[in-house]
Short mmCIF file of C-alpha atoms in Angstrom, two decimals:
data_model
loop_
_atom_site.label_atom_id
_atom_site.label_comp_id
_atom_site.label_asym_id
_atom_site.label_seq_id
_atom_site.Cartn_x
_atom_site.Cartn_y
_atom_site.Cartn_z
CA LYS A 1 -49.43 -38.05 4.84
CA GLN A 2 -47.90 -40.03 2.00
CA GLU A 3 -44.26 -39.37 1.26
CA VAL A 4 -42.47 -40.76 -1.78
CA THR A 5 -38.70 -40.95 -2.10
CA GLN A 6 -36.62 -41.85 -5.13
CA ILE A 7 -33.06 -43.04 -5.06
CA PRO A 8 -30.71 -42.20 -6.65
CA ALA A 9 -31.47 -38.58 -7.50
CA ALA A 10 -29.18 -38.79 -10.50
CA LEU A 11 -27.57 -41.63 -12.40
CA SER A 12 -25.11 -41.77 -15.28
CA VAL A 13 -24.43 -45.05 -17.03
CA PRO A 14 -22.82 -46.23 -20.27
CA GLU A 15 -25.05 -47.43 -23.05
CA GLY A 16 -26.11 -51.05 -22.80
CA GLU A 17 -26.15 -51.30 -19.04
CA ASN A 18 -29.11 -52.69 -17.15
CA LEU A 19 -30.21 -50.40 -14.35
CA VAL A 20 -32.63 -50.16 -11.45
CA LEU A 21 -34.41 -47.08 -10.18
CA ASN A 22 -35.84 -47.18 -6.69
CA CYS A 23 -38.99 -45.68 -5.26
CA SER A 24 -40.21 -45.95 -1.67
CA PHE A 25 -43.42 -44.76 -0.08
CA THR A 26 -44.44 -44.38 3.55
CA ASP A 27 -48.14 -45.25 3.40
CA SER A 28 -48.74 -48.74 2.04
CA ALA A 29 -52.48 -48.08 1.59
CA ILE A 30 -52.03 -47.12 -2.05
CA TYR A 31 -54.39 -47.88 -4.91
CA ASN A 32 -51.79 -47.97 -7.63
CA LEU A 33 -48.23 -46.95 -8.35
CA GLN A 34 -47.32 -45.27 -11.60
CA TRP A 35 -43.98 -44.61 -13.27
CA PHE A 36 -43.49 -41.65 -15.59
CA ARG A 37 -40.83 -40.27 -17.84
CA GLN A 38 -40.26 -36.54 -18.22
CA ASP A 39 -38.02 -34.99 -20.85
CA PRO A 40 -36.66 -31.46 -20.18
CA GLY A 41 -39.36 -28.83 -20.53
CA LYS A 42 -42.01 -31.39 -21.36
CA GLY A 43 -44.96 -33.01 -19.67
CA LEU A 44 -45.06 -36.50 -18.21
CA THR A 45 -45.37 -39.67 -20.23
CA SER A 46 -46.91 -42.62 -18.45
CA LEU A 47 -44.65 -45.68 -18.60
CA LEU A 48 -46.24 -48.28 -16.36
CA LEU A 49 -49.13 -48.49 -13.93
CA ILE A 50 -49.07 -51.20 -11.29
CA GLN A 51 -52.34 -51.80 -9.52
CA SER A 52 -52.21 -52.54 -5.81
CA SER A 53 -53.15 -56.18 -6.40
CA GLN A 54 -50.31 -56.68 -8.88
CA ARG A 55 -46.65 -57.41 -8.27
CA GLU A 56 -45.18 -56.20 -11.53
CA GLN A 57 -45.80 -54.81 -14.98
CA THR A 58 -43.69 -55.04 -18.12
CA SER A 59 -43.50 -52.95 -21.24
CA GLY A 60 -40.70 -53.62 -23.69
CA ARG A 61 -37.39 -53.08 -21.94
CA LEU A 62 -39.10 -51.74 -18.84
CA ASN A 63 -40.20 -53.79 -15.85
CA ALA A 64 -41.71 -52.29 -12.73
CA SER A 65 -42.28 -54.18 -9.50
CA LEU A 66 -44.36 -53.33 -6.47
CA ASP A 67 -44.03 -54.55 -2.89
CA LYS A 68 -46.72 -52.83 -0.88
CA SER A 69 -45.78 -54.41 2.42
CA SER A 70 -42.29 -52.95 2.30
CA GLY A 71 -43.38 -49.74 0.61
CA ARG A 72 -41.14 -50.15 -2.40
CA SER A 73 -41.25 -50.14 -6.16
CA THR A 74 -38.45 -50.55 -8.64
CA LEU A 75 -38.18 -49.69 -12.30
CA TYR A 76 -35.81 -51.94 -14.20
CA ILE A 77 -34.49 -50.73 -17.56
CA ALA A 78 -32.77 -53.35 -19.66
CA ALA A 79 -30.07 -52.62 -22.21
CA SER A 80 -30.19 -48.86 -21.68
CA GLN A 81 -29.95 -46.53 -24.69
CA PRO A 82 -29.07 -42.83 -24.99
CA GLY A 83 -32.71 -42.18 -25.83
CA ASP A 84 -33.62 -43.37 -22.34
CA SER A 85 -31.98 -40.25 -20.90
CA ALA A 86 -34.70 -38.36 -19.02
CA THR A 87 -36.08 -37.85 -15.54
CA TYR A 88 -38.06 -40.78 -14.18
CA LEU A 89 -40.78 -40.11 -11.65
CA CYS A 90 -42.77 -42.51 -9.55
CA ALA A 91 -46.10 -41.57 -8.05
CA ALA A 92 -48.31 -43.27 -5.50
CA HIS A 93 -52.06 -43.18 -6.09
CA ASN A 94 -53.94 -42.50 -2.89
CA ALA A 95 -57.58 -42.04 -2.00
CA GLY A 96 -59.40 -39.51 -4.13
CA ASN A 97 -57.29 -40.33 -7.19
CA MET A 98 -54.56 -38.11 -5.82
CA LEU A 99 -50.94 -38.66 -6.78
CA THR A 100 -47.93 -38.14 -4.55
CA PHE A 101 -44.73 -37.82 -6.54
CA GLY A 102 -41.18 -38.71 -5.68
CA GLY A 103 -38.38 -36.27 -6.39
CA GLY A 104 -37.37 -38.11 -9.55
CA THR A 105 -34.22 -39.76 -10.84
CA ARG A 106 -32.33 -37.94 -13.58
CA LEU A 107 -30.88 -40.57 -15.87
CA MET A 108 -28.11 -39.99 -18.35
CA VAL A 109 -27.14 -42.82 -20.69
CA LYS A 110 -23.85 -42.14 -22.42
CA PRO A 111 -23.19 -43.46 -25.94
CA GLY B 1 -52.81 -44.39 -23.68
CA ALA B 2 -55.21 -41.50 -23.51
CA VAL B 3 -54.33 -38.05 -24.77
CA VAL B 4 -54.38 -34.87 -22.74
CA SER B 5 -53.71 -31.64 -24.55
CA GLN B 6 -52.55 -28.51 -22.78
CA HIS B 7 -52.48 -25.08 -24.37
CA PRO B 8 -50.51 -22.91 -24.69
CA SER B 9 -47.18 -24.69 -24.35
CA TRP B 10 -45.52 -21.43 -23.40
CA VAL B 11 -46.62 -17.89 -22.67
CA ILE B 12 -44.93 -14.63 -21.73
CA CYS B 13 -47.02 -11.97 -20.05
CA LYS B 14 -46.56 -8.65 -18.30
CA SER B 15 -46.89 -8.27 -14.55
CA GLY B 16 -50.44 -7.57 -13.52
CA THR B 17 -52.10 -9.33 -16.43
CA SER B 18 -53.99 -12.61 -16.35
CA VAL B 19 -53.19 -15.78 -18.24
CA LYS B 20 -55.49 -18.69 -19.00
CA ILE B 21 -54.21 -22.23 -19.52
CA GLU B 22 -56.43 -24.92 -21.00
CA CYS B 23 -56.32 -28.64 -20.35
CA ARG B 24 -58.36 -30.96 -22.55
CA SER B 25 -58.87 -34.70 -22.51
CA LEU B 26 -59.14 -35.53 -26.19
CA ASP B 27 -60.38 -39.10 -26.26
CA PHE B 28 -61.98 -39.72 -22.89
CA GLN B 29 -64.13 -37.97 -20.35
CA ALA B 30 -62.33 -36.83 -17.23
CA THR B 31 -64.41 -36.30 -14.17
CA THR B 32 -61.31 -35.20 -12.33
CA MET B 33 -58.38 -33.10 -13.47
CA PHE B 34 -55.39 -31.99 -11.47
CA TRP B 35 -53.17 -28.94 -11.76
CA TYR B 36 -49.52 -29.07 -10.80
CA ARG B 37 -46.69 -26.61 -10.61
CA GLN B 38 -43.09 -27.59 -11.17
CA PHE B 39 -40.00 -25.55 -10.34
CA PRO B 40 -36.70 -26.21 -12.13
CA LYS B 41 -35.17 -29.56 -11.23
CA GLN B 42 -37.90 -30.25 -8.74
CA SER B 43 -40.80 -32.65 -8.71
CA LEU B 44 -44.45 -31.78 -9.26
CA MET B 45 -46.39 -29.94 -6.59
CA LEU B 46 -50.14 -30.43 -6.60
CA MET B 47 -51.98 -27.12 -6.67
CA ALA B 48 -55.60 -28.16 -6.90
CA THR B 49 -58.06 -30.86 -7.83
CA SER B 50 -60.64 -29.86 -10.41
CA ASN B 51 -63.98 -31.69 -10.40
CA GLU B 52 -66.43 -31.29 -13.26
CA GLY B 53 -69.39 -29.18 -12.26
CA SER B 54 -68.16 -28.28 -8.80
CA LYS B 55 -65.62 -26.04 -7.12
CA ALA B 56 -61.99 -26.97 -7.19
CA THR B 57 -60.22 -28.21 -4.11
CA TYR B 58 -57.02 -26.30 -3.43
CA GLU B 59 -53.96 -27.55 -1.60
CA GLN B 60 -52.77 -25.73 1.45
CA GLY B 61 -50.87 -22.59 0.60
CA VAL B 62 -52.36 -22.19 -2.88
CA GLU B 63 -54.37 -18.99 -3.27
CA LYS B 64 -57.71 -19.84 -4.84
CA ASP B 65 -58.36 -16.23 -5.80
CA LYS B 66 -55.10 -16.05 -7.66
CA PHE B 67 -55.29 -19.41 -9.40
CA LEU B 68 -58.83 -19.69 -10.72
CA ILE B 69 -59.88 -23.13 -11.86
CA ASN B 70 -62.92 -23.91 -13.94
CA HIS B 71 -64.01 -27.41 -14.98
CA ALA B 72 -67.14 -26.70 -16.96
CA SER B 73 -67.20 -29.90 -19.01
CA LEU B 74 -65.93 -33.46 -18.82
CA THR B 75 -63.18 -32.68 -21.30
CA LEU B 76 -61.98 -29.22 -20.35
CA SER B 77 -60.45 -27.60 -17.30
CA THR B 78 -58.88 -24.15 -17.25
CA LEU B 79 -56.40 -22.52 -14.91
CA THR B 80 -56.29 -18.74 -14.88
CA VAL B 81 -53.36 -17.04 -13.19
CA THR B 82 -54.74 -13.66 -12.19
CA SER B 83 -52.67 -10.52 -11.69
CA ALA B 84 -49.53 -12.45 -12.51
CA HIS B 85 -46.22 -11.55 -10.89
CA PRO B 86 -42.68 -12.70 -11.72
CA GLU B 87 -42.76 -15.19 -8.84
CA ASP B 88 -45.63 -16.94 -10.64
CA SER B 89 -43.24 -17.85 -13.44
CA SER B 90 -43.12 -21.62 -13.50
CA PHE B 91 -44.02 -24.77 -15.40
CA TYR B 92 -47.68 -25.68 -14.99
CA ILE B 93 -48.90 -29.18 -15.85
CA CYS B 94 -52.37 -30.67 -15.82
CA SER B 95 -53.41 -34.29 -15.61
CA ALA B 96 -56.67 -36.08 -16.23
CA GLN B 97 -58.03 -39.38 -15.04
CA ARG B 98 -61.10 -41.30 -16.01
CA GLY B 99 -63.74 -41.67 -13.35
CA GLY B 100 -64.22 -44.77 -11.23
CA PRO B 101 -62.00 -46.57 -8.71
CA LEU B 102 -60.30 -48.79 -11.30
CA ASN B 103 -59.51 -46.18 -13.89
CA THR B 104 -56.97 -44.17 -12.00
CA GLU B 105 -54.13 -44.11 -14.51
CA ALA B 106 -53.10 -40.49 -14.84
CA PHE B 107 -52.36 -38.88 -18.18
CA PHE B 108 -50.53 -35.58 -18.38
CA GLY B 109 -50.56 -32.62 -20.68
CA GLN B 110 -47.42 -31.25 -22.28
CA GLY B 111 -47.10 -28.50 -19.72
CA THR B 112 -47.15 -24.71 -20.01
CA ARG B 113 -44.09 -22.61 -19.39
CA LEU B 114 -45.26 -19.28 -17.93
CA THR B 115 -42.86 -16.36 -17.81
CA VAL B 116 -44.02 -13.14 -16.19
CA VAL B 117 -41.93 -10.08 -17.02
#
């Protein structure tokens, strides 16, 4: 059974800092790995999808990497802004299009 | 990205009544939709997988008679919470994915906050 862990559970940084969110998964036989953002009381917004054959994906200030062999993915946020404050979730895509979510990292970027 | 619309965004109902939540894929056809439940400050828990034209597949511990799922078309899945009780109060979120092995990016609805009083 796939298990996904995110570290740290919470993070508070000053504006402008570069930061890394970590995601690890136990079963390396994943199809894709997807990063999401969730604002309080809202649904999930897809940030980046990394296919199993890819090593990384970039979108603006966000860069996500994937290392299947070690069961790890990282989300790098450059030049963080207060508007980046949210919960970030990673999810592993397994057979049957099923997602297994990590517990999330609650990010607070202070002005 | 694709758009998934969930309605209503919040609902308050009395104990014993039923509530229906709709999940629509607005600009693509979704052969598979998923229903999740999320408790405060916790991650998403998969409740069931909804396949168009067939019965839903429920996760262990989820009562299929209480959480009725219907996926009658490629753009609409509904979750009905029957005989709701206060412990059913939660945040329910649906997701939709295009069919095929390469189109597995998941798109989520806005969520529905259910409060049972």
